[in-house]
CSV table of N, CA and C in Angstrom, one decimal:
chain,number,residue,atom,x,y,z
A,1,MET,N,121.9,20.7,24.3
A,1,MET,CA,122.3,20.9,22.9
A,1,MET,C,123.7,21.7,22.9
A,2,ALA,N,124.5,21.2,22.0
A,2,ALA,CA,125.8,21.8,21.9
A,2,ALA,C,125.8,22.9,20.8
A,3,LEU,N,126.1,24.1,21.1
A,3,LEU,CA,126.0,25.2,20.1
A,3,LEU,C,127.5,25.5,19.8
A,4,ASN,N,127.8,25.5,18.5
A,4,ASN,CA,129.1,25.8,18.0
A,4,ASN,C,129.3,27.3,18.1
A,5,VAL,N,130.3,27.8,18.8
A,5,VAL,CA,130.5,29.2,19.0
A,5,VAL,C,130.9,29.9,17.7
A,6,ARG,N,131.7,29.3,16.9
A,6,ARG,CA,132.2,29.9,15.7
A,6,ARG,C,131.1,30.0,14.6
A,7,THR,N,130.3,29.0,14.4
A,7,THR,CA,129.2,29.0,13.4
A,7,THR,C,127.9,29.4,13.9
A,8,GLY,N,127.6,29.2,15.2
A,8,GLY,CA,126.3,29.5,15.8
A,8,GLY,C,125.3,28.5,15.5
A,9,LYS,N,125.7,27.3,15.0
A,9,LYS,CA,124.8,26.2,14.6
A,9,LYS,C,124.8,25.1,15.7
A,10,ASN,N,123.7,24.4,15.7
A,10,ASN,CA,123.6,23.3,16.7
A,10,ASN,C,124.3,22.1,16.2
A,11,THR,N,125.5,21.8,16.8
A,11,THR,CA,126.3,20.7,16.4
A,11,THR,C,125.7,19.4,16.6
A,12,TYR,N,124.8,19.2,17.5
A,12,TYR,CA,124.1,17.9,17.8
A,12,TYR,C,123.3,17.5,16.6
A,13,SER,N,122.5,18.4,16.1
A,13,SER,CA,121.6,18.1,14.9
A,13,SER,C,122.5,17.9,13.7
A,14,ILE,N,123.5,18.6,13.5
A,14,ILE,CA,124.4,18.4,12.3
A,14,ILE,C,125.0,17.0,12.4
A,15,ASN,N,125.5,16.6,13.5
A,15,ASN,CA,126.1,15.3,13.7
A,15,ASN,C,125.1,14.2,13.4
A,16,ILE,N,123.9,14.4,13.9
A,16,ILE,CA,122.9,13.4,13.6
A,16,ILE,C,122.6,13.2,12.1
A,17,LEU,N,122.5,14.3,11.5
A,17,LEU,CA,122.3,14.3,10.0
A,17,LEU,C,123.4,13.6,9.3
A,18,LYS,N,124.7,13.9,9.7
A,18,LYS,CA,125.8,13.2,9.1
A,18,LYS,C,125.7,11.7,9.3
A,19,MET,N,125.3,11.3,10.5
A,19,MET,CA,125.2,9.8,10.8
A,19,MET,C,124.1,9.2,10.0
A,20,GLU,N,123.0,9.9,9.9
A,20,GLU,CA,121.9,9.3,9.2
A,20,GLU,C,122.2,9.1,7.7
A,21,THR,N,122.8,10.1,7.1
A,21,THR,CA,123.1,9.9,5.7
A,21,THR,C,124.2,8.9,5.5
A,22,LYS,N,125.1,8.8,6.4
A,22,LYS,CA,126.2,7.8,6.3
A,22,LYS,C,125.6,6.4,6.4
A,23,ASP,N,124.8,6.2,7.4
A,23,ASP,CA,124.2,4.9,7.6
A,23,ASP,C,123.2,4.5,6.5
A,24,TYR,N,122.5,5.5,6.0
A,24,TYR,CA,121.6,5.3,4.9
A,24,TYR,C,122.3,4.9,3.6
A,25,ASN,N,123.4,5.5,3.3
A,25,ASN,CA,124.2,5.1,2.1
A,25,ASN,C,124.8,3.8,2.3
A,26,LYS,N,125.3,3.5,3.5
A,26,LYS,CA,125.9,2.2,3.8
A,26,LYS,C,124.8,1.1,3.6
A,27,TYR,N,123.6,1.3,4.0
A,27,TYR,CA,122.5,0.4,3.9
A,27,TYR,C,122.2,0.1,2.4
A,28,TRP,N,122.1,1.1,1.6
A,28,TRP,CA,121.8,0.9,0.2
A,28,TRP,C,122.9,0.4,-0.6
A,29,ASP,N,124.1,0.6,-0.2
A,29,ASP,CA,125.3,0.1,-0.9
A,29,ASP,C,125.3,-1.5,-0.8
A,30,ASN,N,124.9,-2.0,0.3
A,30,ASN,CA,124.9,-3.4,0.6
A,30,ASN,C,123.6,-4.1,0.2
A,31,PHE,N,122.6,-3.3,-0.2
A,31,PHE,CA,121.3,-3.9,-0.5
A,31,PHE,C,121.3,-4.8,-1.7
A,32,ASN,N,120.7,-5.9,-1.7
A,32,ASN,CA,120.6,-6.9,-2.8
A,32,ASN,C,119.3,-6.8,-3.4
A,33,PHE,N,119.2,-6.0,-4.5
A,33,PHE,CA,117.9,-5.8,-5.2
A,33,PHE,C,117.3,-7.1,-5.8
A,34,LYS,N,118.2,-8.0,-6.3
A,34,LYS,CA,117.8,-9.2,-6.9
A,34,LYS,C,117.1,-10.1,-5.9
A,35,LEU,N,117.7,-10.2,-4.7
A,35,LEU,CA,117.1,-11.0,-3.6
A,35,LEU,C,115.8,-10.4,-3.1
A,36,TYR,N,115.7,-9.1,-3.1
A,36,TYR,CA,114.5,-8.4,-2.7
A,36,TYR,C,113.4,-8.7,-3.7
A,37,LYS,N,113.7,-8.7,-5.0
A,37,LYS,CA,112.6,-9.0,-6.0
A,37,LYS,C,112.2,-10.4,-5.9
A,38,GLU,N,113.1,-11.3,-5.6
A,38,GLU,CA,112.7,-12.7,-5.5
A,38,GLU,C,111.8,-12.9,-4.3
A,39,TYR,N,112.1,-12.2,-3.2
A,39,TYR,CA,111.3,-12.3,-2.0
A,39,TYR,C,109.9,-11.8,-2.2
A,40,ILE,N,109.8,-10.6,-2.9
A,40,ILE,CA,108.5,-10.1,-3.2
A,40,ILE,C,107.7,-11.0,-4.1
A,41,ASN,N,108.3,-11.5,-5.1
A,41,ASN,CA,107.6,-12.4,-6.0
A,41,ASN,C,107.1,-13.7,-5.3
A,42,SER,N,107.9,-14.2,-4.4
A,42,SER,CA,107.4,-15.4,-3.7
A,42,SER,C,106.3,-15.0,-2.8
A,43,LYS,N,106.3,-13.9,-2.2
A,43,LYS,CA,105.2,-13.4,-1.3
A,43,LYS,C,103.9,-13.2,-2.2
A,44,ASN,N,104.0,-12.6,-3.3
A,44,ASN,CA,102.9,-12.4,-4.2
A,44,ASN,C,102.3,-13.8,-4.7
A,45,GLN,N,103.1,-14.7,-5.0
A,45,GLN,CA,102.6,-16.0,-5.4
A,45,GLN,C,101.9,-16.7,-4.3
A,46,HIS,N,102.4,-16.6,-3.1
A,46,HIS,CA,101.8,-17.2,-1.9
A,46,HIS,C,100.4,-16.5,-1.7
A,47,LEU,N,100.3,-15.2,-1.8
A,47,LEU,CA,99.1,-14.5,-1.6
A,47,LEU,C,98.1,-14.9,-2.7
A,48,GLU,N,98.5,-15.1,-3.9
A,48,GLU,CA,97.6,-15.5,-5.0
A,48,GLU,C,97.0,-16.9,-4.7
A,49,GLU,N,97.9,-17.8,-4.1
A,49,GLU,CA,97.4,-19.1,-3.7
A,49,GLU,C,96.3,-19.0,-2.6
A,50,ILE,N,96.6,-18.2,-1.7
A,50,ILE,CA,95.6,-18.0,-0.6
A,50,ILE,C,94.3,-17.4,-1.1
A,51,ILE,N,94.4,-16.4,-1.9
A,51,ILE,CA,93.2,-15.8,-2.4
A,51,ILE,C,92.3,-16.7,-3.3
A,52,THR,N,92.9,-17.6,-4.1
A,52,THR,CA,92.1,-18.5,-4.9
A,52,THR,C,91.4,-19.5,-4.0
A,53,ASP,N,91.9,-19.8,-2.8
A,53,ASP,CA,91.2,-20.8,-2.0
A,53,ASP,C,90.0,-20.1,-1.2
A,54,ILE,N,89.9,-18.8,-1.2
A,54,ILE,CA,88.8,-18.2,-0.5
A,54,ILE,C,87.6,-17.9,-1.3
A,55,ASP,N,86.4,-18.2,-0.8
A,55,ASP,CA,85.2,-17.9,-1.5
A,55,ASP,C,84.8,-16.4,-1.2
A,56,ILE,N,84.8,-15.6,-2.2
A,56,ILE,CA,84.6,-14.2,-2.1
A,56,ILE,C,83.2,-13.9,-1.5
A,57,ARG,N,82.2,-14.7,-1.9
A,57,ARG,CA,80.8,-14.5,-1.4
A,57,ARG,C,80.8,-14.7,0.1
A,58,GLU,N,81.5,-15.6,0.6
A,58,GLU,CA,81.5,-15.8,2.1
A,58,GLU,C,82.1,-14.6,2.8
A,59,ILE,N,83.2,-14.1,2.2
A,59,ILE,CA,83.8,-12.9,2.9
A,59,ILE,C,82.9,-11.7,2.8
A,60,THR,N,82.3,-11.4,1.7
A,60,THR,CA,81.4,-10.3,1.6
A,60,THR,C,80.2,-10.4,2.5
A,61,GLU,N,79.7,-11.6,2.6
A,61,GLU,CA,78.6,-11.8,3.6
A,61,GLU,C,79.0,-11.6,5.0
A,62,MET,N,80.2,-12.0,5.3
A,62,MET,CA,80.7,-11.8,6.7
A,62,MET,C,80.9,-10.3,7.0
A,63,LEU,N,81.4,-9.6,6.0
A,63,LEU,CA,81.7,-8.2,6.2
A,63,LEU,C,80.6,-7.2,6.1
A,64,GLU,N,79.6,-7.6,5.3
A,64,GLU,CA,78.4,-6.7,5.1
A,64,GLU,C,77.7,-6.5,6.4
A,65,THR,N,77.2,-5.3,6.5
A,65,THR,CA,76.4,-4.9,7.6
A,65,THR,C,75.0,-5.4,7.5
A,66,LYS,N,74.6,-6.2,8.4
A,66,LYS,CA,73.2,-6.8,8.4
A,66,LYS,C,72.5,-6.2,9.6
A,67,SER,N,71.2,-6.5,9.7
A,67,SER,CA,70.4,-6.0,10.8
A,67,SER,C,69.5,-7.2,11.4
A,68,ILE,N,69.4,-7.1,12.7
A,68,ILE,CA,68.4,-8.0,13.4
A,68,ILE,C,67.1,-7.3,13.4
A,69,ILE,N,66.1,-7.9,12.8
A,69,ILE,CA,64.7,-7.3,12.8
A,69,ILE,C,63.9,-8.0,13.8
A,70,LEU,N,63.3,-7.2,14.7
A,70,LEU,CA,62.4,-7.8,15.7
A,70,LEU,C,61.0,-7.5,15.3
A,71,TYR,N,60.2,-8.6,15.3
A,71,TYR,CA,58.8,-8.5,14.9
A,71,TYR,C,57.8,-8.4,16.1
A,72,ASN,N,56.7,-7.8,15.8
A,72,ASN,CA,55.7,-7.6,16.9
A,72,ASN,C,55.0,-9.0,17.1
A,73,ASP,N,54.6,-9.2,18.4
A,73,ASP,CA,53.7,-10.3,18.7
A,73,ASP,C,52.8,-9.9,19.9
A,74,ASP,N,51.8,-10.7,20.1
A,74,ASP,CA,50.9,-10.3,21.1
A,74,ASP,C,51.1,-11.0,22.5
A,75,LYS,N,52.1,-11.8,22.5
A,75,LYS,CA,52.3,-12.6,23.8
A,75,LYS,C,53.3,-12.1,24.7
A,76,HIS,N,54.1,-11.1,24.3
A,76,HIS,CA,55.1,-10.5,25.3
A,76,HIS,C,54.8,-9.1,25.6
A,77,THR,N,55.1,-8.8,26.9
A,77,THR,CA,54.9,-7.4,27.4
A,77,THR,C,56.0,-6.5,27.0
A,78,PHE,N,55.7,-5.2,27.1
A,78,PHE,CA,56.8,-4.2,26.8
A,78,PHE,C,58.0,-4.4,27.7
A,79,LYS,N,57.7,-4.6,28.9
A,79,LYS,CA,58.7,-4.8,29.9
A,79,LYS,C,59.6,-5.9,29.6
A,80,TYR,N,59.1,-7.1,29.2
A,80,TYR,CA,59.8,-8.2,28.8
A,80,TYR,C,60.7,-8.0,27.6
A,81,VAL,N,60.2,-7.4,26.6
A,81,VAL,CA,60.9,-7.0,25.3
A,81,VAL,C,62.1,-6.1,25.7
A,82,ILE,N,61.8,-5.1,26.5
A,82,ILE,CA,62.8,-4.1,26.9
A,82,ILE,C,63.9,-4.8,27.6
A,83,GLU,N,63.6,-5.7,28.6
A,83,GLU,CA,64.6,-6.4,29.3
A,83,GLU,C,65.5,-7.3,28.4
A,84,CYS,N,64.8,-8.0,27.5
A,84,CYS,CA,65.6,-8.8,26.5
A,84,CYS,C,66.5,-8.0,25.7
A,85,LEU,N,66.1,-6.8,25.2
A,85,LEU,CA,67.0,-6.0,24.4
A,85,LEU,C,68.1,-5.4,25.2
A,86,MET,N,67.9,-5.1,26.4
A,86,MET,CA,68.9,-4.5,27.3
A,86,MET,C,69.9,-5.6,27.6
A,87,PHE,N,69.5,-6.8,27.9
A,87,PHE,CA,70.4,-7.9,28.3
A,87,PHE,C,71.1,-8.5,27.1
A,88,ILE,N,70.5,-8.7,26.0
A,88,ILE,CA,71.1,-9.4,24.8
A,88,ILE,C,71.8,-8.5,23.9
A,89,CYS,N,71.1,-7.4,23.5
A,89,CYS,CA,71.7,-6.5,22.5
A,89,CYS,C,72.5,-5.3,23.2
A,90,GLN,N,72.5,-5.3,24.5
A,90,GLN,CA,73.3,-4.3,25.2
A,90,GLN,C,72.7,-2.9,24.9
A,91,HIS,N,71.4,-2.8,24.8
A,91,HIS,CA,70.7,-1.5,24.7
A,91,HIS,C,70.7,-0.8,26.0
A,92,THR,N,70.6,0.6,25.9
A,92,THR,CA,70.3,1.3,27.1
A,92,THR,C,68.8,1.2,27.3
A,93,GLU,N,68.3,1.6,28.4
A,93,GLU,CA,66.8,1.5,28.7
A,93,GLU,C,66.0,2.3,27.7
A,94,GLU,N,66.5,3.5,27.4
A,94,GLU,CA,65.9,4.4,26.4
A,94,GLU,C,65.8,3.7,25.0
A,95,GLN,N,66.9,3.2,24.6
A,95,GLN,CA,67.0,2.5,23.2
A,95,GLN,C,66.0,1.4,23.2
A,96,ALA,N,66.0,0.5,24.2
A,96,ALA,CA,65.1,-0.6,24.3
A,96,ALA,C,63.7,-0.2,24.3
A,97,GLU,N,63.3,0.9,25.0
A,97,GLU,CA,61.9,1.4,25.0
A,97,GLU,C,61.5,1.9,23.6
A,98,GLN,N,62.4,2.6,23.0
A,98,GLN,CA,62.1,3.1,21.7
A,98,GLN,C,61.9,2.0,20.7
A,99,CYS,N,62.7,1.0,20.7
A,99,CYS,CA,62.6,-0.2,19.8
A,99,CYS,C,61.3,-0.9,20.1
A,100,ALA,N,60.9,-1.0,21.3
A,100,ALA,CA,59.7,-1.7,21.7
A,100,ALA,C,58.5,-0.9,21.2
A,101,ILE,N,58.5,0.4,21.3
A,101,ILE,CA,57.4,1.2,20.8
A,101,ILE,C,57.3,1.2,19.2
A,102,ILE,N,58.5,1.2,18.6
A,102,ILE,CA,58.5,1.1,17.1
A,102,ILE,C,57.9,-0.2,16.7
A,103,VAL,N,58.3,-1.3,17.3
A,103,VAL,CA,57.8,-2.6,17.0
A,103,VAL,C,56.3,-2.7,17.2
A,104,HIS,N,55.8,-2.1,18.2
A,104,HIS,CA,54.4,-2.1,18.5
A,104,HIS,C,53.6,-1.4,17.5
A,105,ASN,N,54.2,-0.2,17.0
A,105,ASN,CA,53.4,0.6,16.1
A,105,ASN,C,53.7,0.2,14.6
A,106,ASN,N,54.8,-0.3,14.3
A,106,ASN,CA,55.1,-0.6,12.9
A,106,ASN,C,55.2,-2.1,12.6
A,107,ASP,N,55.0,-2.9,13.6
A,107,ASP,CA,55.1,-4.4,13.5
A,107,ASP,C,56.5,-4.9,13.3
A,108,LYS,N,57.5,-4.1,13.2
A,108,LYS,CA,58.9,-4.6,13.1
A,108,LYS,C,59.8,-3.4,13.3
A,109,CYS,N,61.1,-3.7,13.7
A,109,CYS,CA,62.1,-2.7,14.0
A,109,CYS,C,63.5,-3.3,13.9
A,110,SER,N,64.4,-2.6,13.4
A,110,SER,CA,65.8,-3.1,13.4
A,110,SER,C,66.4,-2.7,14.8
A,111,VAL,N,66.8,-3.8,15.5
A,111,VAL,CA,67.2,-3.6,16.9
A,111,VAL,C,68.7,-3.6,17.0
A,112,LYS,N,69.4,-4.2,16.0
A,112,LYS,CA,70.9,-4.2,16.1
A,112,LYS,C,71.5,-4.4,14.7
A,113,THR,N,72.5,-3.7,14.4
A,113,THR,CA,73.2,-3.8,13.1
A,113,THR,C,74.7,-4.2,13.3
A,114,GLY,N,75.3,-4.8,12.3
A,114,GLY,CA,76.7,-5.2,12.4
A,114,GLY,C,77.0,-6.3,11.5
A,115,PRO,N,78.2,-6.9,11.6
A,115,PRO,CA,78.5,-8.1,10.8
A,115,PRO,C,77.8,-9.3,11.2
A,116,ILE,N,77.5,-10.2,10.3
A,116,ILE,CA,76.6,-11.3,10.5
A,116,ILE,C,77.2,-12.2,11.6
A,117,ASP,N,78.5,-12.4,11.7
A,117,ASP,CA,79.0,-13.3,12.8
A,117,ASP,C,78.8,-12.8,14.2
A,118,LYS,N,78.6,-11.5,14.3
A,118,LYS,CA,78.2,-10.9,15.7
A,118,LYS,C,76.7,-10.9,15.9
A,119,LEU,N,75.9,-10.9,14.8
A,119,LEU,CA,74.5,-10.8,15.0
A,119,LEU,C,73.9,-12.2,15.2
A,120,LYS,N,74.4,-13.3,14.6
A,120,LYS,CA,73.9,-14.6,14.7
A,120,LYS,C,73.6,-15.0,16.2
A,121,PRO,N,74.6,-14.9,17.0
A,121,PRO,CA,74.4,-15.3,18.4
A,121,PRO,C,73.3,-14.5,19.1
A,122,MET,N,73.3,-13.2,18.8
A,122,MET,CA,72.2,-12.4,19.5
A,122,MET,C,70.8,-12.8,19.0
A,123,ALA,N,70.7,-13.0,17.7
A,123,ALA,CA,69.4,-13.4,17.1
A,123,ALA,C,69.0,-14.7,17.6
A,124,SER,N,69.9,-15.6,17.8
A,124,SER,CA,69.6,-16.9,18.3
A,124,SER,C,69.1,-16.8,19.8
A,125,LEU,N,69.8,-16.0,20.5
A,125,LEU,CA,69.4,-15.8,21.9
A,125,LEU,C,68.0,-15.2,22.1
A,126,LEU,N,67.8,-14.2,21.2
A,126,LEU,CA,66.5,-13.5,21.2
A,126,LEU,C,65.4,-14.5,20.9
A,127,GLY,N,65.7,-15.4,19.9
A,127,GLY,CA,64.7,-16.4,19.5
A,127,GLY,C,64.5,-17.4,20.7
A,128,LYS,N,65.5,-17.7,21.4
A,128,LYS,CA,65.4,-18.6,22.6
A,128,LYS,C,64.5,-18.0,23.7
A,129,TYR,N,64.5,-16.7,23.8
A,129,TYR,CA,63.7,-16.0,24.7
A,129,TYR,C,62.3,-15.8,24.2
A,130,GLY,N,62.0,-16.3,23.1
A,130,GLY,CA,60.6,-16.3,22.6
A,130,GLY,C,60.3,-15.1,21.7
A,131,LEU,N,61.2,-14.3,21.3
A,131,LEU,CA,61.0,-13.2,20.5
A,131,LEU,C,61.1,-13.6,19.0
A,132,THR,N,60.4,-13.0,18.1
A,132,THR,CA,60.4,-13.3,16.7
A,132,THR,C,61.4,-12.4,16.0
A,133,VAL,N,62.5,-12.9,15.5
A,133,VAL,CA,63.6,-12.1,14.9
A,133,VAL,C,64.0,-12.7,13.6
A,134,GLU,N,64.7,-11.9,12.8
A,134,GLU,CA,65.2,-12.3,11.5
A,134,GLU,C,66.4,-11.4,11.2
A,135,ILE,N,67.4,-12.0,10.6
A,135,ILE,CA,68.6,-11.2,10.2
A,135,ILE,C,68.4,-10.8,8.7
A,136,GLU,N,68.4,-9.6,8.4
A,136,GLU,CA,68.3,-9.1,7.0
A,136,GLU,C,69.6,-8.4,6.6
């Protein structure tokens, strides 16, 4: 840092401030507001066209948080259900055990929550492994 002996001020920061204000004013002097407004209007019109083509219900369904519900059955063992939950839903062993116990006692349990597009493949795979699931 360069310190001015006469004033005791930091000349580096003073010079930077002068440069910034000089460049800033030069930028706004040459700025074309009319062209900028036309650009923004064209962008807004384009966005309106895109938005009218989108079905809002589809978007809200995709973004809403849903749950995979696992139902109790008498044909699978605790160990099998726990292994499926660990493999497919990426549960820890403790999470999978707790879900299996809840399903056994309450006949159903939410085993995974998230957006529908992430849950569909998991629910499909759980169904292929013979577990009874539903997305709510």
